[in-house]
Coordinates of C-alpha atoms in Angstrom, one line a residue:
M1 CA -15.1 -1.9 -33.1
S2 CA -16.0 0.8 -30.9
E3 CA -17.9 1.3 -28.1
N4 CA -21.0 2.9 -29.4
K5 CA -23.7 0.0 -28.9
S6 CA -26.4 0.1 -26.4
I7 CA -25.1 -1.6 -23.3
T8 CA -27.8 -2.7 -20.4
Q9 CA -27.5 -2.1 -17.0
R10 CA -26.8 -5.6 -16.2
E11 CA -24.1 -5.6 -18.9
L12 CA -22.4 -2.3 -17.7
Q13 CA -22.4 -3.6 -13.8
I14 CA -20.5 -6.8 -15.6
L15 CA -18.5 -4.4 -17.5
N16 CA -17.3 -2.7 -14.6
W17 CA -16.5 -5.7 -12.4
I18 CA -14.3 -7.3 -15.5
K19 CA -12.5 -3.8 -15.5
Q20 CA -12.1 -4.6 -12.0
N21 CA -10.6 -7.8 -12.5
P22 CA -9.8 -9.1 -15.9
L23 CA -8.7 -12.8 -14.4
I24 CA -12.5 -12.5 -13.1
S25 CA -14.1 -16.0 -14.1
Q26 CA -18.0 -16.4 -14.8
A27 CA -18.4 -18.6 -12.2
E28 CA -17.4 -15.7 -10.1
L29 CA -19.4 -13.1 -11.9
A30 CA -22.4 -15.0 -12.1
K31 CA -22.0 -14.8 -7.9
L32 CA -21.6 -11.0 -7.8
A33 CA -24.3 -10.7 -9.9
N34 CA -26.9 -13.7 -8.1
I35 CA -27.5 -15.1 -11.8
S36 CA -26.8 -18.3 -13.6
R37 CA -23.3 -19.1 -14.9
S38 CA -24.9 -19.4 -18.0
S39 CA -27.0 -16.1 -17.9
A40 CA -23.1 -14.5 -17.0
A41 CA -22.1 -16.1 -20.2
V42 CA -24.6 -14.9 -21.9
H43 CA -23.7 -11.4 -20.9
I44 CA -20.4 -11.8 -21.8
S45 CA -21.2 -12.9 -25.2
N46 CA -23.2 -9.9 -25.7
L47 CA -20.2 -7.7 -24.9
M48 CA -17.9 -9.0 -27.1
K49 CA -20.5 -8.7 -29.8
K50 CA -21.0 -5.0 -29.2
G51 CA -17.6 -4.4 -29.2
Y52 CA -17.0 -3.5 -25.0
L53 CA -14.5 -6.7 -25.0
R54 CA -12.1 -8.7 -27.0
G55 CA -10.9 -11.9 -27.0
K56 CA -11.2 -14.4 -23.5
G57 CA -8.9 -12.3 -21.5
Y58 CA -11.5 -9.7 -21.9
I59 CA -8.8 -6.8 -21.1
I60 CA -5.7 -6.5 -21.9
S61 CA -3.2 -4.3 -19.5
P62 CA 0.0 -2.6 -20.0
K63 CA 2.9 -3.4 -18.5
N64 CA 3.8 -2.1 -15.6
S65 CA 7.1 -1.7 -13.8
V66 CA 6.4 -2.0 -10.2
A67 CA 4.0 -4.9 -8.1
I68 CA 2.9 -4.0 -4.9
I69 CA 2.0 -6.7 -2.9
G70 CA 0.4 -6.1 0.4
G71 CA -3.0 -5.3 2.6
I72 CA -6.1 -3.4 1.6
N73 CA -8.0 -1.7 5.1
F74 CA -11.7 0.0 5.5
D75 CA -9.6 2.4 8.4
I76 CA -11.9 4.4 10.6
L77 CA -10.1 7.2 12.5
G78 CA -10.6 9.2 15.8
A79 CA -8.5 12.0 15.9
A80 CA -8.7 14.2 19.4
E81 CA -8.5 17.6 19.9
R82 CA -6.6 17.6 23.0
K83 CA -4.8 14.5 25.0
I84 CA -6.4 11.7 25.4
N85 CA -8.5 10.5 28.4
P86 CA -8.8 7.1 28.4
K87 CA -12.0 7.2 31.2
T88 CA -14.1 9.5 29.6
S89 CA -15.5 10.6 26.1
N90 CA -12.9 12.7 24.6
P91 CA -13.7 15.9 21.8
G92 CA -12.6 14.8 18.3
R93 CA -13.2 14.1 14.3
I94 CA -14.3 10.7 13.1
R95 CA -13.5 9.6 9.8
H96 CA -14.0 6.8 7.1
A97 CA -11.5 6.0 4.6
I98 CA -10.2 3.2 2.0
G99 CA -6.5 2.5 3.2
G100 CA -4.5 -0.5 4.0
L101 CA -0.1 0.1 4.1
G102 CA -0.1 -1.7 0.7
R103 CA -2.8 0.4 -1.0
N104 CA -1.6 3.4 0.1
I105 CA 1.8 2.6 -1.4
A106 CA 0.1 1.7 -4.8
L107 CA -2.3 5.1 -5.1
N108 CA 0.6 7.3 -3.9
L109 CA 2.7 5.8 -6.6
V110 CA 0.0 6.5 -9.1
K111 CA 0.2 10.2 -7.8
L112 CA 3.9 10.2 -8.4
G113 CA 3.3 8.7 -11.9
V114 CA 4.2 5.2 -11.2
P115 CA 2.3 2.3 -12.8
N116 CA 1.8 -0.6 -10.7
Y117 CA 0.0 -3.7 -10.4
F118 CA -1.7 -3.9 -6.5
I119 CA -2.0 -7.6 -5.7
T120 CA -4.1 -8.2 -2.6
V121 CA -7.5 -10.1 -1.3
Y122 CA -10.5 -8.2 -0.2
G123 CA -14.1 -9.3 0.4
N124 CA -17.6 -10.0 -0.7
D125 CA -19.0 -7.1 0.9
A126 CA -19.9 -3.4 1.6
E127 CA -16.1 -2.3 2.3
G128 CA -14.7 -4.5 -0.8
E129 CA -17.1 -3.0 -3.0
M130 CA -16.3 1.0 -1.7
F131 CA -12.6 0.0 -2.8
K132 CA -12.9 -1.5 -6.3
Q133 CA -15.2 1.7 -6.9
D134 CA -12.1 3.7 -4.9
A135 CA -9.6 2.2 -7.2
L136 CA -11.1 2.5 -10.5
K137 CA -11.9 6.2 -9.9
N138 CA -7.9 6.3 -8.6
G139 CA -6.7 4.5 -11.5
M140 CA -4.9 2.2 -9.5
D141 CA -4.5 -1.3 -11.7
I142 CA -6.4 -4.1 -9.4
T143 CA -6.2 -6.8 -12.3
Y144 CA -4.2 -9.0 -9.8
A145 CA -6.2 -8.5 -7.1
K146 CA -8.8 -11.2 -6.2
Q147 CA -12.4 -10.6 -4.2
L148 CA -12.7 -13.4 -2.0
F149 CA -16.0 -15.0 -1.2
N150 CA -17.6 -15.3 2.4
A151 CA -14.7 -13.5 3.4
H152 CA -14.5 -9.8 5.1
T153 CA -12.4 -7.1 3.9
S154 CA -9.9 -5.7 6.6
N155 CA -10.9 -3.4 8.5
Y156 CA -8.3 -1.3 10.7
L157 CA -9.6 1.3 13.8
Y158 CA -7.4 3.5 15.4
L159 CA -7.0 6.8 17.7
N160 CA -4.7 9.4 17.5
E161 CA -3.8 11.9 19.9
A162 CA -3.9 15.9 19.4
S163 CA -0.3 15.7 18.0
G164 CA -1.1 12.9 15.3
E165 CA 0.6 10.2 17.2
R166 CA -1.0 7.1 17.2
F167 CA -3.0 6.1 20.4
V168 CA -4.3 3.2 19.8
G169 CA -4.9 0.8 17.0
L170 CA -7.0 -2.6 16.7
D171 CA -7.3 -4.3 13.1
D172 CA -8.8 -7.2 12.3
M173 CA -7.1 -8.1 9.0
K174 CA -7.1 -12.3 8.7
I175 CA -8.2 -12.2 5.5
F176 CA -4.3 -11.6 4.7
D177 CA -3.8 -15.1 5.8
K178 CA -5.0 -15.7 2.0
L179 CA -1.5 -13.8 0.9
T180 CA -0.2 -17.8 0.3
P181 CA 2.8 -18.5 -1.6
E182 CA 0.0 -20.6 -3.6
F183 CA -2.0 -17.6 -4.4
L184 CA 1.1 -15.4 -5.8
T185 CA 1.8 -18.7 -7.8
T186 CA -1.0 -17.8 -10.0
R187 CA 0.0 -13.6 -10.2
L188 CA 3.8 -14.8 -10.8
T189 CA 5.1 -13.8 -14.3
P190 CA 3.7 -10.3 -13.7
V191 CA 5.5 -9.8 -10.1
Q192 CA 8.8 -11.4 -11.6
N193 CA 8.8 -8.3 -15.0
S194 CA 8.6 -5.7 -12.2
E195 CA 11.5 -3.6 -11.7
I196 CA 11.0 -3.3 -8.4
V197 CA 8.1 -5.5 -6.0
G198 CA 7.3 -3.2 -2.9
V199 CA 5.5 -4.9 0.0
D200 CA 4.4 -4.7 3.5
A201 CA 4.2 -6.6 6.9
N202 CA 0.6 -7.8 6.3
L203 CA 2.5 -10.8 4.2
P204 CA 2.6 -14.3 6.1
E205 CA 6.2 -15.0 6.6
E206 CA 6.3 -18.2 4.4
T207 CA 4.8 -15.9 1.8
L208 CA 7.7 -13.1 2.1
K209 CA 10.1 -16.5 2.2
W210 CA 8.6 -17.3 -1.5
L211 CA 8.7 -14.2 -2.6
T212 CA 12.6 -14.1 -2.3
Q213 CA 13.4 -17.1 -3.5
N214 CA 11.4 -16.8 -6.9
Y215 CA 11.7 -12.5 -7.4
S216 CA 15.8 -11.7 -8.4
G217 CA 14.6 -7.9 -8.0
P218 CA 14.7 -5.3 -5.7
I219 CA 12.3 -6.0 -2.9
F220 CA 11.1 -2.7 -0.8
A221 CA 9.6 -3.5 1.9
K222 CA 7.4 -1.4 4.8
A223 CA 7.7 -2.6 8.3
V224 CA 3.5 -2.6 10.3
S225 CA 3.1 -2.8 13.2
L226 CA 5.5 -4.8 16.2
N227 CA 4.2 -8.3 15.7
K228 CA 4.1 -8.4 11.8
T229 CA 7.3 -6.4 12.0
L230 CA 9.1 -9.5 12.6
R231 CA 8.1 -11.6 9.6
F232 CA 10.7 -9.6 8.1
M233 CA 13.7 -10.9 10.4
P234 CA 14.5 -14.3 8.2
I235 CA 14.6 -12.2 5.1
L236 CA 16.3 -8.9 6.1
D237 CA 19.6 -9.8 4.3
K238 CA 17.4 -9.9 1.0
I239 CA 15.2 -6.5 1.2
D240 CA 17.0 -4.5 -1.1
T241 CA 15.4 -1.1 1.2
L242 CA 13.6 -0.8 4.5
V243 CA 11.4 1.5 5.7
I244 CA 10.1 1.9 9.4
N245 CA 9.1 3.6 12.3
S246 CA 11.1 3.9 15.5
I247 CA 8.8 1.6 17.1
E248 CA 9.1 -0.6 14.5
V249 CA 12.9 -0.7 15.0
L250 CA 13.1 -1.6 18.8
T251 CA 11.2 -5.0 17.5
L252 CA 14.0 -6.3 15.2
T253 CA 17.2 -3.9 16.6
G254 CA 16.7 -4.5 20.9
I255 CA 17.2 -0.5 20.2
T256 CA 15.0 2.4 21.1
A257 CA 15.1 5.2 18.2
N258 CA 14.0 8.7 19.6
D259 CA 16.6 10.9 18.2
E260 CA 19.4 10.9 15.3
R261 CA 22.4 9.5 17.5
S262 CA 20.0 6.1 18.5
A263 CA 18.6 6.5 14.8
R264 CA 21.7 5.7 13.4
Y265 CA 23.1 3.5 15.6
S266 CA 19.9 1.5 15.1
A267 CA 20.4 2.2 11.4
E268 CA 24.0 0.6 11.7
K269 CA 22.5 -2.7 13.4
L270 CA 20.3 -3.4 10.8
F271 CA 23.2 -2.9 8.1
D272 CA 24.7 -5.7 10.0
L273 CA 21.5 -8.0 9.7
G274 CA 21.9 -7.5 5.8
I275 CA 19.9 -4.3 4.7
K276 CA 21.2 -2.3 1.7
N277 CA 19.0 0.7 2.3
L278 CA 16.9 2.3 5.5
L279 CA 14.4 4.9 5.9
I280 CA 13.6 5.4 9.8
Y281 CA 11.3 7.9 10.9
I282 CA 11.0 9.6 14.0
D283 CA 7.6 11.0 16.0
E284 CA 8.6 14.8 16.2
K285 CA 12.1 14.1 15.6
G286 CA 13.2 13.5 11.7
V287 CA 13.7 11.1 9.0
L288 CA 17.0 9.1 8.8
Y289 CA 17.6 7.8 5.5
G290 CA 20.6 6.2 3.5
N291 CA 23.0 2.9 3.6
R292 CA 26.4 1.2 5.2
S293 CA 28.5 3.9 2.6
Q294 CA 26.2 7.4 4.0
L295 CA 23.4 8.3 6.4
S296 CA 21.9 11.7 6.4
F297 CA 18.9 13.1 9.1
L298 CA 16.7 15.6 8.3
P299 CA 14.7 16.9 10.8
E300 CA 10.9 17.7 11.1
P301 CA 9.8 20.4 9.4
A302 CA 7.9 23.2 10.8
T303 CA 4.5 21.9 9.4
A304 CA 1.3 20.4 10.6
I305 CA 1.1 17.0 11.7
N306 CA -2.8 15.9 11.9
N307 CA -2.5 12.1 11.3
T308 CA 0.9 9.8 10.8
N309 CA -1.4 6.9 9.6
G310 CA 0.0 7.0 5.7
C311 CA 3.6 8.5 6.3
G312 CA 5.7 5.7 5.8
A313 CA 3.9 4.4 2.8
A314 CA 4.0 8.1 1.2
A315 CA 8.1 7.9 1.7
T316 CA 8.0 4.1 0.5
A317 CA 6.8 5.1 -3.0
S318 CA 8.8 7.8 -3.2
L319 CA 11.9 6.0 -2.9
I320 CA 10.4 3.4 -5.2
Q321 CA 9.6 6.7 -7.9
S322 CA 13.0 8.2 -7.5
R323 CA 15.2 4.5 -7.6
L324 CA 13.5 4.3 -11.2
Q325 CA 14.7 7.8 -12.1
H326 CA 17.9 7.4 -10.7
L327 CA 17.8 10.4 -8.9
S328 CA 21.0 11.2 -6.8
F329 CA 21.3 10.2 -3.2
E330 CA 20.4 13.6 -1.8
E331 CA 17.3 14.2 -3.8
T332 CA 16.0 10.7 -3.0
A333 CA 16.5 11.6 0.8
K334 CA 15.0 14.8 0.6
N335 CA 11.9 13.5 -1.9
A336 CA 10.9 11.2 0.8
A337 CA 11.1 12.7 3.6
T338 CA 8.8 15.5 2.0
A339 CA 6.4 13.1 0.9
L340 CA 6.5 11.6 4.8
Y341 CA 5.3 14.9 5.8
L342 CA 3.3 16.5 3.2
T343 CA 1.0 13.3 4.0
A344 CA 0.9 13.9 7.8
G345 CA -0.4 16.9 7.1
S346 CA -3.4 15.1 5.7
Y347 CA -6.2 14.0 7.8
D348 CA -6.4 10.6 5.3
P349 CA -4.0 7.7 5.2
V350 CA -3.1 9.4 0.9
N351 CA -2.6 13.2 0.8
D352 CA -4.7 13.7 -2.2
E353 CA -2.4 16.6 -3.4
L354 CA 0.3 14.8 -3.5
S355 CA 2.6 14.7 -6.8
I356 CA 6.1 15.2 -8.1
E357 CA 5.4 19.1 -8.4
L358 CA 4.4 20.0 -5.4
I359 CA 7.5 17.1 -3.7
N360 CA 9.7 19.8 -5.6
E361 CA 7.6 22.8 -4.8
T362 CA 7.3 21.7 -1.1
K363 CA 11.3 20.5 -0.1
R364 CA 12.4 24.0 -1.3
T365 CA 10.6 25.1 1.9
F366 CA 10.9 22.0 4.3
Y367 CA 15.1 21.6 3.6

């Protein structure tokens, strides 16, 4: 039956919620709409009669090749115009954006043509509603994400120097404690059916351990923050590919990676700890990518660096896309570094122009 019958505003509202989360219950819909459960059932019945919904599952999503499990944040960025003086007001730009490491990886994958499920939790607040609308606009599949009632969507406030380097960050991310093994157990089928699973360090340590015990495919992991990066330590030998910056490397290895030589030394230490593949990015220096057999260092190209937040997510997405396409070692390294620096040139955590075509065109000038 075609979707050509008239639909009320309330029915349209409920239909949009179901499109965002086909697993949503009638009770959850009733809470969102501030109506009784029986009224929600009537609206759903009407949508079925009109042909907008079919059966109890409402909507059947296509099988995706990748599952990304991680965080979604509401980002507030302050970008200074010159070196920050912490004792006074500093001129600069303030931007608001939907971000979050897991979300950024998932969205970058969409831009690179890789369908994926983004599995996360977010709040029943203004930021949560913004995330749902943003996901819908960008074609993200959040079928297995969950909106939690009486919870606040994660927020991340950070200040960058004029160089784009992080000066300070403050996060309010307690909601990610809800990303428990019990939560993922109800989403185990799409996870186990994925060719690759991507995670970030926002997941609790017990959840990361549980994932390695219940998923046998390659896990791509992106470190985030010094304290959270330590959550990867017990499962380093279970991670296929780790993406990490020079500051986070220090947390795992005790080595300061501030140039190519020290980055290679850090890489060897991580290989000893069980990591199979690795990408380390060093501000103002470059990117080291490889494995125990081969390592390649790609220097930072002569390009604008406006915001380093989101760089690692872009590199992670590119590495996943390259693996799925069985690209060569050299192309994988160049694509990841190019995606990273294209994102650094944007003030947003995801470069809206990112695409396979742009990466292929730009890497010729970078490398």
